[in-house]
XYZ file of C-alpha atoms in Angstrom:
770
model
C 8.631 35.413 12.389
C 6.367 32.551 13.394
C 8.893 31.317 15.935
C 8.156 34.586 17.881
C 4.932 33.057 18.939
C 6.718 30.364 20.847
C 9.394 32.706 22.179
C 6.766 35.167 23.521
C 5.296 32.530 25.818
C 8.656 32.275 27.587
C 8.721 35.984 28.729
C 8.077 35.902 32.510
C 6.821 39.491 32.595
C 3.117 39.016 31.955
C 2.416 42.710 31.113
C 5.338 42.852 28.633
C 4.363 39.567 27.149
C 0.765 40.694 26.596
C 1.920 44.011 24.911
C 4.289 42.241 22.673
C 1.752 39.596 21.619
C -0.790 42.299 20.687
C 1.827 44.143 18.629
C 3.017 40.973 16.842
C -0.650 40.013 16.016
C -1.186 43.444 14.362
C 1.926 43.034 12.296
C 1.164 39.461 11.237
C -2.166 40.528 9.631
C -0.130 42.229 6.941
C 1.887 39.189 6.238
C 1.446 38.133 2.546
C 3.057 34.901 1.172
C 2.687 32.086 -1.293
C 4.851 29.103 -0.325
C 6.809 31.151 2.027
C 6.787 29.567 5.435
C 8.641 29.702 8.756
C 11.043 26.991 9.971
C 9.576 27.509 13.485
C 11.366 26.607 16.624
C 12.935 23.229 16.083
C 10.797 20.214 16.935
C 11.574 18.230 20.073
C 10.684 14.686 20.767
C 9.782 13.345 24.319
C 11.793 10.265 25.222
C 9.797 8.622 27.899
C 11.967 5.632 28.268
C 15.262 7.636 28.575
C 16.166 8.145 32.318
C 16.659 11.666 33.570
C 20.217 12.167 34.693
C 22.438 15.107 35.597
C 23.048 16.967 32.302
C 19.917 15.677 30.709
C 17.847 17.986 28.403
C 14.240 17.757 29.840
C 10.802 19.374 29.634
C 7.663 19.103 31.701
C 5.425 16.185 30.594
C 2.406 18.460 30.663
C 4.026 21.648 29.572
C 5.392 23.006 26.220
C 7.874 20.465 24.905
C 10.055 23.286 23.606
C 10.294 24.994 27.125
C 13.566 23.194 27.765
C 15.610 22.673 30.818
C 19.031 21.324 31.724
C 19.259 19.045 34.843
C 21.811 20.646 37.118
C 21.511 18.293 39.979
C 19.453 15.379 41.169
C 18.224 15.300 44.697
C 16.053 12.288 45.669
C 12.803 12.596 43.876
C 13.395 16.074 42.523
C 15.793 17.719 40.036
C 17.277 21.251 40.073
C 16.758 22.476 36.529
C 17.992 25.491 34.628
C 15.730 26.945 31.887
C 17.793 27.134 28.680
C 15.881 30.275 27.457
C 15.759 32.325 30.614
C 18.596 30.869 32.720
C 16.155 30.680 35.736
C 16.545 27.643 37.983
C 13.794 25.735 39.753
C 13.206 22.382 41.403
C 10.866 20.044 39.617
C 9.620 16.539 40.743
C 11.204 13.815 38.543
C 7.735 12.304 37.865
C 6.845 15.565 36.011
C 9.930 15.424 33.733
C 10.792 13.774 30.480
C 14.014 13.613 28.572
C 13.731 15.288 25.136
C 15.635 15.087 21.844
C 16.067 18.434 20.129
C 16.018 18.856 16.354
C 19.593 18.827 15.013
C 21.086 16.883 17.828
C 22.806 13.637 17.044
C 20.624 10.724 18.205
C 21.627 6.969 18.239
C 18.523 4.938 17.819
C 18.008 1.279 18.806
C 14.917 -0.931 18.420
C 13.269 -2.448 21.543
C 11.347 -5.580 20.636
C 7.721 -5.326 21.885
C 5.932 -8.205 20.113
C 5.862 -10.275 17.008
C 3.380 -12.417 15.057
C 4.481 -15.325 12.885
C 1.861 -16.892 10.620
C 4.310 -18.013 7.825
C 6.963 -20.062 9.508
C 8.408 -21.357 6.166
C 8.745 -17.724 4.899
C 11.824 -15.618 5.374
C 9.787 -12.447 4.851
C 9.213 -10.228 7.961
C 7.375 -6.936 7.973
C 8.218 -4.272 10.536
C 6.152 -1.914 12.777
C 7.999 0.778 14.522
C 6.446 2.743 17.314
C 8.211 6.159 17.114
C 8.234 9.820 16.191
C 8.481 9.424 12.411
C 11.237 12.067 12.100
C 13.815 10.037 14.184
C 12.515 6.854 12.601
C 13.250 8.291 9.201
C 16.818 9.068 10.358
C 17.075 5.390 11.223
C 15.599 4.213 7.899
C 18.213 6.439 6.116
C 20.951 4.301 7.794
C 19.187 1.083 7.013
C 17.919 1.641 3.471
C 19.563 4.568 1.682
C 18.116 4.774 -1.930
C 16.557 1.288 -1.422
C 12.896 1.923 -0.901
C 10.648 1.176 -3.928
C 7.521 2.910 -2.662
C 6.691 5.376 0.044
C 3.030 5.629 0.818
C 2.018 8.252 3.422
C -1.270 9.685 4.594
C -0.168 12.770 6.698
C -2.533 14.747 8.969
C -4.848 16.820 6.684
C -4.561 19.909 8.909
C -8.294 20.493 8.969
C -8.076 22.480 12.250
C -9.726 19.741 14.169
C -6.879 19.273 16.659
C -5.794 15.990 14.988
C -2.059 16.501 14.928
C 0.637 18.028 17.024
C 3.600 20.259 16.482
C 6.169 20.226 19.262
C 3.753 18.150 21.356
C 0.939 20.740 21.111
C -2.210 20.183 19.179
C -2.627 22.475 16.120
C -6.178 23.741 15.575
C -7.928 26.365 13.464
C -7.183 29.135 15.991
C -3.473 28.860 15.149
C -2.691 31.544 12.603
C 0.458 29.677 11.674
C -1.035 26.261 11.309
C -0.325 25.875 7.536
C 3.154 27.202 8.014
C 3.727 24.711 10.827
C 2.336 21.881 8.849
C 4.642 22.699 5.895
C 7.605 22.946 8.202
C 6.763 19.539 9.665
C 6.332 17.967 6.257
C 9.469 19.518 4.769
C 11.802 18.022 7.362
C 10.401 14.512 6.825
C 10.188 14.680 3.039
C 13.844 15.690 2.801
C 14.920 12.517 4.612
C 12.301 10.543 2.738
C 13.900 11.616 -0.537
C 17.172 9.988 0.622
C 15.713 6.595 1.185
C 13.596 6.519 -2.080
C 15.128 4.447 -4.902
C 15.910 6.383 -8.139
C 12.960 4.476 -9.797
C 10.918 4.526 -6.543
C 7.579 6.367 -6.303
C 6.282 8.519 -3.451
C 2.501 8.615 -2.918
C 0.976 11.229 -0.634
C -2.744 11.392 0.020
C -4.207 14.739 1.066
C -7.409 16.775 0.949
C -8.019 20.343 -0.164
C -6.733 22.040 3.086
C -3.134 21.440 2.106
C -3.222 20.149 -1.432
C -2.015 23.335 -3.135
C 0.717 23.917 -0.501
C 1.821 20.286 -0.571
C 2.133 20.296 -4.442
C 4.409 23.312 -4.384
C 6.453 21.747 -1.615
C 6.918 18.530 -3.368
C 7.938 20.341 -6.581
C 10.522 22.187 -4.492
C 11.968 18.980 -2.812
C 11.634 16.809 -6.001
C 12.445 19.177 -8.830
C 13.658 16.412 -11.196
C 10.337 14.342 -10.768
C 6.853 14.774 -12.132
C 3.757 14.987 -10.026
C 0.364 13.455 -10.920
C -2.582 14.282 -8.759
C -5.366 11.697 -8.723
C -8.696 12.558 -7.087
C -10.183 9.558 -5.371
C -13.930 9.420 -4.601
C -13.704 8.036 -0.997
C -17.013 9.403 0.277
C -19.819 9.096 -2.383
C -22.479 10.669 -0.202
C -20.101 13.666 0.481
C -19.252 15.574 3.649
C -21.716 18.374 3.915
C -19.558 21.611 3.941
C -20.243 25.121 3.031
C -21.827 25.350 -0.512
C -20.275 21.921 -1.629
C -20.487 18.304 -0.529
C -16.883 17.114 -0.610
C -16.628 13.492 -1.990
C -12.946 13.094 -2.712
C -9.371 13.381 -1.526
C -6.235 13.430 -3.693
C -3.287 10.920 -4.096
C -0.191 12.644 -5.421
C 2.170 10.362 -7.252
C 5.757 11.600 -7.312
C 7.343 9.912 -10.309
C 10.852 9.883 -11.790
C 11.767 9.209 -15.486
C 12.683 5.576 -14.624
C 9.659 4.959 -12.415
C 7.193 2.319 -13.813
C 3.474 2.933 -13.346
C 1.711 -0.416 -14.049
C -1.429 -0.478 -16.037
C -4.429 -2.131 -14.537
C -7.290 -3.823 -16.523
C -10.656 -3.996 -14.916
C -12.960 -6.914 -14.970
C -15.602 -7.246 -17.642
C -15.070 -7.330 -21.400
C -11.388 -6.708 -21.105
C -10.512 -10.346 -19.827
C -11.884 -13.422 -21.402
C -10.931 -16.986 -22.275
C -8.413 -17.403 -25.013
C -10.372 -20.472 -26.060
C -13.120 -19.985 -28.660
C -16.692 -21.219 -28.018
C -19.870 -21.659 -30.080
C -20.758 -24.004 -32.906
C -17.823 -22.681 -35.093
C -15.216 -23.271 -32.359
C -14.616 -26.988 -32.634
C -11.354 -28.226 -33.768
C -12.958 -30.620 -36.060
C -14.746 -27.806 -38.059
C -11.566 -26.572 -39.665
C -9.371 -28.057 -42.454
C -6.345 -26.235 -41.210
C -5.345 -26.989 -37.636
C -3.236 -23.801 -36.996
C -5.317 -22.862 -33.960
C -4.814 -26.214 -32.010
C -1.549 -26.148 -30.144
C -0.379 -26.148 -26.573
C 0.298 -22.898 -24.677
C 3.340 -23.807 -22.488
C 3.193 -22.637 -18.849
C 5.872 -23.073 -16.092
C 5.228 -23.902 -12.401
C 4.798 -20.209 -11.455
C 1.966 -19.805 -14.124
C 4.298 -17.821 -16.362
C 3.516 -18.301 -20.097
C 6.771 -19.456 -21.747
C 5.621 -19.840 -25.512
C 3.257 -21.482 -27.826
C 4.031 -25.158 -28.669
C 3.875 -26.757 -32.196
C 0.547 -27.141 -33.872
C -0.809 -30.675 -33.351
C -1.684 -32.877 -36.494
C -5.362 -33.464 -36.871
C -5.041 -37.086 -35.970
C -3.165 -36.373 -32.687
C -5.186 -35.810 -29.547
C -3.827 -34.807 -26.095
C -4.977 -36.583 -22.953
C -6.709 -33.544 -21.527
C -6.638 -29.766 -21.289
C -3.586 -29.826 -19.018
C -0.761 -32.175 -19.825
C 2.321 -31.995 -17.503
C 5.614 -32.623 -19.345
C 8.660 -32.114 -17.200
C 8.585 -28.933 -15.324
C 5.992 -27.424 -17.692
C 2.206 -27.622 -18.127
C 0.963 -27.802 -21.758
C -2.497 -26.041 -21.893
C -4.772 -27.108 -24.841
C -8.133 -25.506 -25.892
C -10.228 -28.278 -24.527
C -13.471 -27.261 -22.627
C -14.836 -28.755 -19.423
C -16.876 -31.347 -21.514
C -13.631 -32.622 -23.069
C -14.482 -31.112 -26.460
C -11.418 -30.089 -28.562
C -11.881 -26.463 -29.569
C -9.667 -23.710 -31.098
C -7.610 -20.818 -29.729
C -8.722 -17.423 -30.882
C -5.474 -16.863 -32.757
C -3.318 -19.134 -34.776
C 0.300 -20.107 -33.954
C 1.639 -17.494 -36.411
C 0.284 -14.731 -34.189
C 2.374 -15.823 -31.239
C 4.634 -12.750 -30.972
C 1.721 -10.359 -31.335
C -0.605 -12.085 -28.869
C 1.667 -13.482 -26.182
C 2.087 -10.198 -24.196
C -1.697 -10.168 -23.631
C -2.171 -13.682 -22.255
C -1.878 -14.982 -18.745
C -2.376 -18.318 -17.183
C -5.040 -18.686 -14.468
C -5.650 -21.512 -12.041
C -9.430 -22.109 -12.146
C -10.309 -24.656 -9.584
C -7.248 -26.752 -10.378
C -7.401 -26.416 -14.116
C -4.948 -24.061 -15.840
C -6.826 -21.756 -18.281
C -5.379 -19.177 -20.704
C -7.053 -15.790 -20.565
C -6.551 -12.963 -23.019
C -6.459 -9.387 -21.764
C -6.707 -6.533 -24.190
C -4.144 -3.806 -23.902
C -4.812 -1.562 -20.903
C -5.047 2.181 -21.124
C -2.855 4.391 -19.039
C -3.861 4.816 -15.443
C -6.756 7.235 -15.240
C -6.366 10.476 -13.085
C -9.821 10.139 -11.499
C -10.738 7.016 -9.415
C -14.290 6.245 -8.580
C -14.396 2.503 -7.747
C -17.138 1.762 -5.096
C -14.382 -0.229 -3.201
C -12.731 3.087 -2.349
C -15.461 4.084 -0.025
C -13.698 4.869 3.238
C -16.760 4.329 5.431
C -17.542 0.901 4.011
C -14.024 -0.490 3.504
C -12.193 1.574 6.152
C -14.211 2.476 9.171
C -16.526 -0.448 9.122
C -13.689 -2.921 8.489
C -11.683 -1.726 11.411
C -14.545 -1.462 13.786
C -15.483 -5.113 12.927
C -11.969 -6.161 13.905
C -11.220 -4.051 17.036
C -12.908 -3.148 20.201
C -11.911 0.446 19.580
C -12.669 2.959 16.836
C -10.401 4.924 14.548
C -11.312 8.051 12.806
C -11.174 8.350 9.007
C -9.158 5.241 8.047
C -8.415 4.696 4.440
C -10.313 2.104 2.353
C -8.016 -0.843 2.165
C -8.684 -1.093 -1.617
C -7.834 2.553 -2.248
C -4.376 2.028 -0.687
C -4.063 -1.431 -2.416
C -4.710 0.007 -5.811
C -2.429 2.873 -5.374
C 0.384 0.468 -4.365
C -0.594 -1.940 -7.137
C 0.160 0.766 -9.791
C 3.704 1.115 -8.356
C 4.843 -2.274 -7.236
C 2.703 -4.922 -8.952
C 5.674 -5.563 -11.257
C 8.063 -5.690 -8.301
C 7.416 -8.847 -6.344
C 10.187 -8.174 -3.873
C 9.475 -4.439 -3.336
C 10.244 -2.589 -0.167
C 7.359 -0.295 0.955
C 7.497 2.321 3.705
C 4.778 4.257 5.382
C 5.893 6.700 8.076
C 2.434 8.164 8.776
C 1.098 4.720 9.289
C -2.115 5.574 11.358
C -4.232 2.466 11.597
C -1.949 0.280 9.531
C -3.834 0.021 6.219
C -0.637 -0.002 4.157
C 0.728 -3.084 5.599
C -2.713 -4.646 5.392
C -2.816 -3.834 1.619
C 0.687 -5.242 0.973
C -0.468 -8.535 2.494
C -3.356 -8.554 0.260
C -1.094 -7.769 -2.738
C 1.223 -10.576 -1.808
C -1.515 -13.150 -1.514
C -2.869 -12.226 -4.960
C 0.292 -12.864 -6.933
C 2.536 -14.834 -4.516
C 4.642 -11.746 -4.075
C 7.330 -11.300 -1.395
C 6.912 -7.487 -0.767
C 8.045 -6.159 2.571
C 6.447 -3.260 4.443
C 7.749 -0.996 7.169
C 5.162 0.948 9.144
C 6.139 3.796 11.413
C 3.570 5.560 13.753
C 3.707 7.327 17.093
C 1.570 6.249 20.067
C -0.390 9.492 20.455
C -3.638 9.467 22.204
C -6.531 11.574 20.843
C -7.186 15.062 22.288
C -10.342 13.800 24.132
C -8.556 10.751 25.532
C -5.622 12.875 26.622
C -7.919 15.105 28.606
C -9.803 12.129 30.130
C -6.642 10.393 31.127
C -5.209 13.598 32.749
C -8.340 13.872 34.827
C -7.581 10.370 36.165
C -4.089 11.373 37.077
C -2.162 9.728 34.300
C 0.731 11.235 32.318
C 2.338 10.416 28.975
C 4.656 7.519 29.418
C 2.395 5.844 32.078
C 1.435 2.290 31.177
C -2.279 3.159 31.313
C -1.728 6.209 29.026
C 0.416 4.302 26.522
C -2.101 1.346 26.097
C -4.646 3.970 24.748
C -2.113 5.178 22.067
C -2.813 4.525 18.383
C 0.015 2.153 17.831
C -0.895 -0.130 20.711
C -4.681 0.046 20.559
C -5.149 0.195 16.774
C -2.125 -0.302 14.525
C -0.681 -3.487 16.203
C -4.012 -5.286 16.971
C -5.197 -4.680 13.368
C -1.864 -5.950 11.947
C -1.959 -9.039 14.185
C -5.582 -9.828 13.783
C -5.547 -9.402 10.004
C -2.640 -11.675 9.638
C -3.909 -14.467 11.991
C -7.567 -14.117 10.885
C -8.744 -13.999 14.502
C -8.636 -11.763 17.583
C -6.739 -12.434 20.879
C -9.806 -14.064 22.350
C -9.994 -16.622 19.606
C -13.031 -15.249 17.745
C -12.546 -15.254 13.995
C -12.843 -12.271 11.734
C -15.948 -12.202 9.623
C -16.234 -10.857 6.073
C -14.377 -11.216 2.902
C -11.653 -9.395 0.910
C -12.105 -8.606 -2.704
C -9.019 -9.573 -4.610
C -7.435 -9.058 -8.110
C -7.668 -12.762 -8.730
C -10.259 -13.780 -11.056
C -12.302 -17.004 -11.789
C -14.029 -17.767 -15.084
C -17.086 -20.031 -15.502
C -19.309 -20.870 -18.450
C -22.970 -19.752 -18.088
C -25.780 -19.878 -20.499
C -26.894 -16.808 -22.396
C -30.236 -15.183 -21.492
C -33.302 -15.542 -23.703
C -36.622 -13.693 -23.381
C -39.879 -14.470 -25.179
C -42.003 -11.355 -25.831
C -45.208 -13.165 -26.501
C -47.623 -10.364 -25.403
C -47.793 -8.898 -28.894
C -50.729 -10.137 -30.909
C -49.520 -9.512 -34.463
C -45.665 -9.317 -34.386
C -45.371 -9.076 -38.231
C -47.472 -5.794 -38.162
C -45.423 -3.861 -35.656
C -44.921 -0.263 -36.654
C -41.658 1.633 -36.407
C -43.022 3.630 -33.530
C -44.104 0.496 -31.689
C -40.680 -1.110 -32.226
C -39.037 1.896 -30.667
C -41.331 1.753 -27.626
C -40.552 -1.892 -27.292
C -36.832 -1.301 -27.490
C -37.100 1.426 -24.735
C -38.464 -1.186 -22.291
C -35.428 -3.472 -22.566
C -33.265 -2.860 -19.380
C -30.345 -4.682 -17.861
C -30.039 -5.785 -14.197
C -28.966 -2.262 -13.191
C -31.940 -0.642 -14.932
C -30.049 0.845 -17.863
C -31.344 0.851 -21.400
C -29.799 -1.956 -23.437
C -30.472 -0.801 -26.999
C -30.892 2.833 -28.262
C -34.064 3.469 -30.207
C -31.997 5.126 -33.003
C -31.118 1.554 -34.099
C -34.796 1.045 -35.155
C -35.350 1.981 -38.863
C -38.456 1.801 -41.054
C -37.953 -1.788 -42.203
C -35.933 -3.129 -39.201
C -36.629 -6.858 -38.697
C -33.902 -7.369 -36.021
C -31.161 -5.449 -34.256
C -27.610 -6.726 -33.991
C -24.928 -4.225 -32.817
C -21.225 -4.727 -32.036
C -21.513 -1.963 -29.422
C -24.297 -3.541 -27.367
C -24.716 -6.761 -25.533
C -28.409 -7.226 -26.352
C -30.201 -8.227 -29.626
C -33.830 -8.347 -30.577
C -35.718 -10.190 -33.322
C -39.010 -8.486 -34.342
C -39.986 -10.752 -37.251
C -39.476 -14.542 -36.866
C -39.644 -14.855 -40.654
C -36.214 -13.195 -40.669
C -34.635 -15.677 -38.266
C -32.088 -17.058 -40.800
C -30.829 -13.645 -41.648
C -30.691 -12.810 -37.863
C -28.594 -15.888 -37.142
C -26.227 -15.095 -39.893
C -25.737 -11.518 -38.476
C -25.191 -12.997 -35.015
C -22.261 -15.276 -36.042
C -19.069 -14.408 -34.151
C -20.997 -11.761 -32.053
C -19.763 -13.498 -28.801
C -20.314 -10.258 -26.825
C -24.164 -10.474 -27.046
C -25.605 -12.111 -23.958
C -29.259 -11.166 -23.940
C -31.690 -12.102 -26.747
C -35.266 -10.894 -27.131
C -37.624 -12.767 -29.452
C -40.942 -11.372 -30.444
C -43.087 -14.486 -30.966
C -46.304 -15.977 -29.504
C -45.672 -19.623 -30.019
C -43.554 -21.107 -27.185
C -42.330 -23.954 -29.423
C -40.997 -21.564 -32.018
C -39.179 -19.608 -29.278
C -37.573 -22.658 -28.017
C -36.422 -23.684 -31.526
C -34.839 -20.296 -32.160
C -33.238 -20.334 -28.701
C -31.726 -23.681 -29.472
C -30.322 -22.563 -32.803
C -28.612 -19.502 -31.146
C -27.188 -21.653 -28.279
C -25.659 -23.928 -30.990
C -24.372 -20.984 -32.806
C -22.764 -19.024 -30.018
C -22.452 -21.521 -27.226
C -22.351 -20.417 -23.513
C -20.542 -17.280 -22.310
C -17.471 -16.988 -20.003
C -18.276 -14.912 -16.964
C -15.176 -13.562 -15.194
C -15.661 -12.498 -11.634
C -13.366 -11.533 -8.616
C -12.235 -14.211 -6.228
C -13.031 -13.286 -2.572
C -10.829 -14.292 0.352
C -12.380 -14.955 3.820
C -10.819 -12.568 6.339
C -10.650 -15.622 8.663
C -8.063 -17.110 6.462
C -5.614 -14.348 7.477
C -2.364 -13.976 5.527
C 0.774 -15.990 5.392
C 2.996 -13.174 6.866
C 5.297 -12.334 9.753
C 5.729 -9.007 11.647
C 8.089 -7.600 14.232
C 6.928 -4.794 16.427
C 9.497 -2.462 17.850
C 9.662 0.718 19.861
C 12.298 3.230 18.944
C 14.757 3.864 21.784
C 18.019 5.814 22.028
C 21.507 4.739 23.036
C 24.177 6.616 24.920
C 26.679 7.996 22.515
C 29.657 7.107 24.651
C 28.582 3.496 25.056
C 28.015 3.166 21.385
C 31.472 4.513 20.588
C 33.063 2.045 22.893
C 31.056 -0.852 21.361
C 29.187 -1.764 24.576
C 25.824 -2.002 23.099
C 25.994 -4.786 20.567
C 22.901 -6.550 21.897
C 20.854 -3.379 21.388
C 22.250 -2.757 17.883
C 21.558 -6.353 16.656
C 17.971 -5.743 15.519
C 19.218 -2.932 13.360
C 21.761 -5.208 11.720
C 18.989 -7.759 11.044
C 16.914 -5.003 9.404
C 19.775 -3.549 7.490
C 20.475 -7.051 6.094
C 16.941 -7.312 4.703
C 14.856 -8.590 7.710
C 15.396 -12.155 6.517
C 14.192 -14.957 8.756
C 13.263 -14.821 12.433
C 15.120 -11.957 14.234
C 18.269 -13.374 15.924
C 18.876 -12.779 19.656
C 21.844 -13.282 21.926
C 21.040 -15.846 24.553
C 23.946 -15.297 26.963
C 24.905 -12.103 28.704
C 28.408 -12.087 27.234
C 29.099 -10.499 24.005
C 29.951 -13.161 21.301
C 33.204 -13.208 19.338
C 31.284 -13.585 16.112
C 27.891 -14.372 14.714
C 27.347 -16.521 11.630
C 23.718 -16.321 10.651
C 23.033 -17.883 7.224
C 19.333 -18.124 8.064
C 19.282 -14.349 8.235
C 21.776 -13.675 5.446
C 24.475 -11.933 7.488
C 27.412 -12.312 9.759
C 29.144 -10.121 12.358
C 32.718 -10.312 13.562
C 32.898 -8.806 16.954
C 36.401 -9.723 18.013
C 38.723 -8.898 15.085
C 41.531 -11.124 16.438
C 39.249 -14.032 15.346
C 39.224 -12.935 11.711
C 40.905 -16.067 10.194
C 38.372 -18.386 11.787
C 35.575 -16.038 10.836
C 36.612 -15.758 7.218
C 36.860 -19.593 6.940
C 33.352 -20.105 8.466
C 31.609 -17.617 6.172
C 33.400 -19.094 3.159
C 31.501 -22.230 3.761
C 28.108 -20.473 3.721
C 26.290 -19.579 0.544
C 23.585 -17.390 2.217
C 25.780 -14.831 3.783
C 25.249 -11.599 1.832
C 26.160 -8.923 4.267
C 29.027 -8.773 6.822
C 29.674 -6.362 9.679
C 33.154 -5.861 11.100
C 33.555 -4.225 14.700
C 36.817 -2.526 14.387
C 38.126 1.044 15.184
C 40.757 0.811 12.422
C 39.709 1.745 8.842
C 42.727 0.026 7.534
C 41.836 -3.119 9.285
C 38.342 -2.902 7.903
C 39.563 -2.543 4.372
C 41.954 -5.463 4.832
C 39.217 -7.741 6.255
C 36.868 -6.711 3.537
C 39.434 -7.620 0.878
C 39.933 -11.087 2.407
C 36.295 -12.167 1.872
C 34.231 -12.635 -1.261
C 31.194 -10.489 -0.072
C 30.422 -7.111 -1.428
C 28.192 -5.730 1.206
C 30.410 -4.919 4.262
C 30.113 -2.312 7.001
C 32.342 -1.081 9.736
C 30.927 -0.994 13.232
C 30.314 1.290 14.867
C 31.800 3.797 12.459
C 29.071 3.602 9.886
C 26.376 3.809 12.453
C 27.759 6.819 14.409
C 28.751 8.782 11.350
C 25.258 8.324 9.843
C 23.537 10.041 12.783
C 26.140 12.722 13.468
C 26.377 13.782 9.904
C 22.784 13.314 9.209
C 21.787 15.510 12.221
C 24.093 18.271 10.961
C 22.747 18.045 7.510
C 19.063 18.066 8.611
C 19.614 21.080 10.946
């Protein structure tokens, strides 16, 4: 029924149209439904770069995109057009027309190179930004990467009613009675194709707010019935958006997970990570008769821990904390002062302990850290780094001359991706609602943290905002004009952000300021804190009540109470607790018992001593320092934004080819970027330098080869047999039999028939999607 709204607008009789609209409005008020929504009139996409010809399907640039015409005849600067719905004909200036692609029609996409940035010339990894309507881009991605995407992260329009998204080229606002239905129809079409590119163990992440959360959950359950959904509220606005009755502080990330999907556990900084080496006066190697805790932890060049080495005899001493032997580094428990100490666990605990160890490069010295087993990922995220204003809006505004509404926090996206691909260093990640480009930014941060090689594909249209659209129209500009397009999101926000963040500087040469928080950590030794409470006249006469009052005054740097008063008993002389990081001595006469209780209590960092004499305080402080030694403080490593990222990106605009030309094989040059992407986007994108079509292309630096002239097969087969890096081969041939014979004659598994595979994908795909 919802499609009637669009059809009613096409009735030329104004009186009849008005009567029918009133009647339909009355009937629609009685409509009751849960997740029952209309398919609506099929979506149409304006193709501003496709020339208008006789027979073209067109619409007015400033009219309804689904008010469609067929071009009957061209006459100079005008076109005689027939309305497909009414059959009426009229003459329209060519400058007012745009070619359109209707939903369900076969389209044959190509990628027009727009720009690129290369900041890692020695890397074969190339990200991709595609300026396009995401529906047609998804059709292309299905051809390129069927069942190959490890993670899809999308942040679709939230449908708040604020005219921030379009359906059929018209902004949808709160006055549209069918806005929820249109939103679901739009999402359904895209999610169906997204499902076909997602790997069996891949994960889909969708962020959404409460406007469509319930509807989206039902839709996802319908499209992915064999997967499980986890909704994770993320506090992205701690102050809250002042709404009616409640201040909204969160949005939700929905994780769509299969049985084989891996959700990686994340340990937070603090008590969970510490040095595997012991410290304190009982930590020296010389203080044990059995040397079972002095052995090398063997690490490879990639900082992977291989195993524990043999225990060293007491009379054998390594040359230092790190000893290189062959391709491996032998790490010993020797501190920065050169003192031989002990590991926390003996050699016999290797199998039990090894999974929780990791090697860390701390200013050139390899250290071994132990990390307690992490809990499963929590379903409520409240990290201050998820603040979208601080780490989204302000970050983008500091980079660009323009502003962007409601960008994600870089770290909220980073952590969502981390849980899905941290164990997949070569993961392929897709975002087809790319917006400002946060996802690619986050992938670059992930890669720099663990030397990963993850690749990201962004898809976004080049829409201008509603306000900008009106302003540009007043100046006489139309969609497709250069002045109009340069204000679009892809060209004014997504691409500049991508380029600047990679290079660490803007086009004018000014460097980016600020720092990134990373998952990398650094550990350093610092002294424990000691406090003399010398204001008490008679410490030995303290009452239980006075001790409780004294304990209530002890606060950490954040102002939180360090010790509960319930730990104070009638005859308490000191407090030592395994649950608290502070300890207090009320009676200096009990110092020996206090020190005995403190042994191995490495977690205690703050010590309060009730004593008037400064000399006595210093003596006790010295004894505790000898007993426990310094503490290892673990902190996050920050990365200057001016350092950029070692990454490369190609920026394309989606275009469309003539079906007949593709069938005849006349557009190889236009197809070549697709072949590069389908082969893994390895190395710098190849280009054909001459105007003539080559007989063959052998591209080991890109990992693929193409035989264009099948009469040259013997020469082609011999050449690729001499190359080790060719993983994909394309044969241009009309004969399936010839394709099978040529495939059988080479030792490469991934072969494709051009242009048969290409054409079939979009013809069959369009039929299926319609």
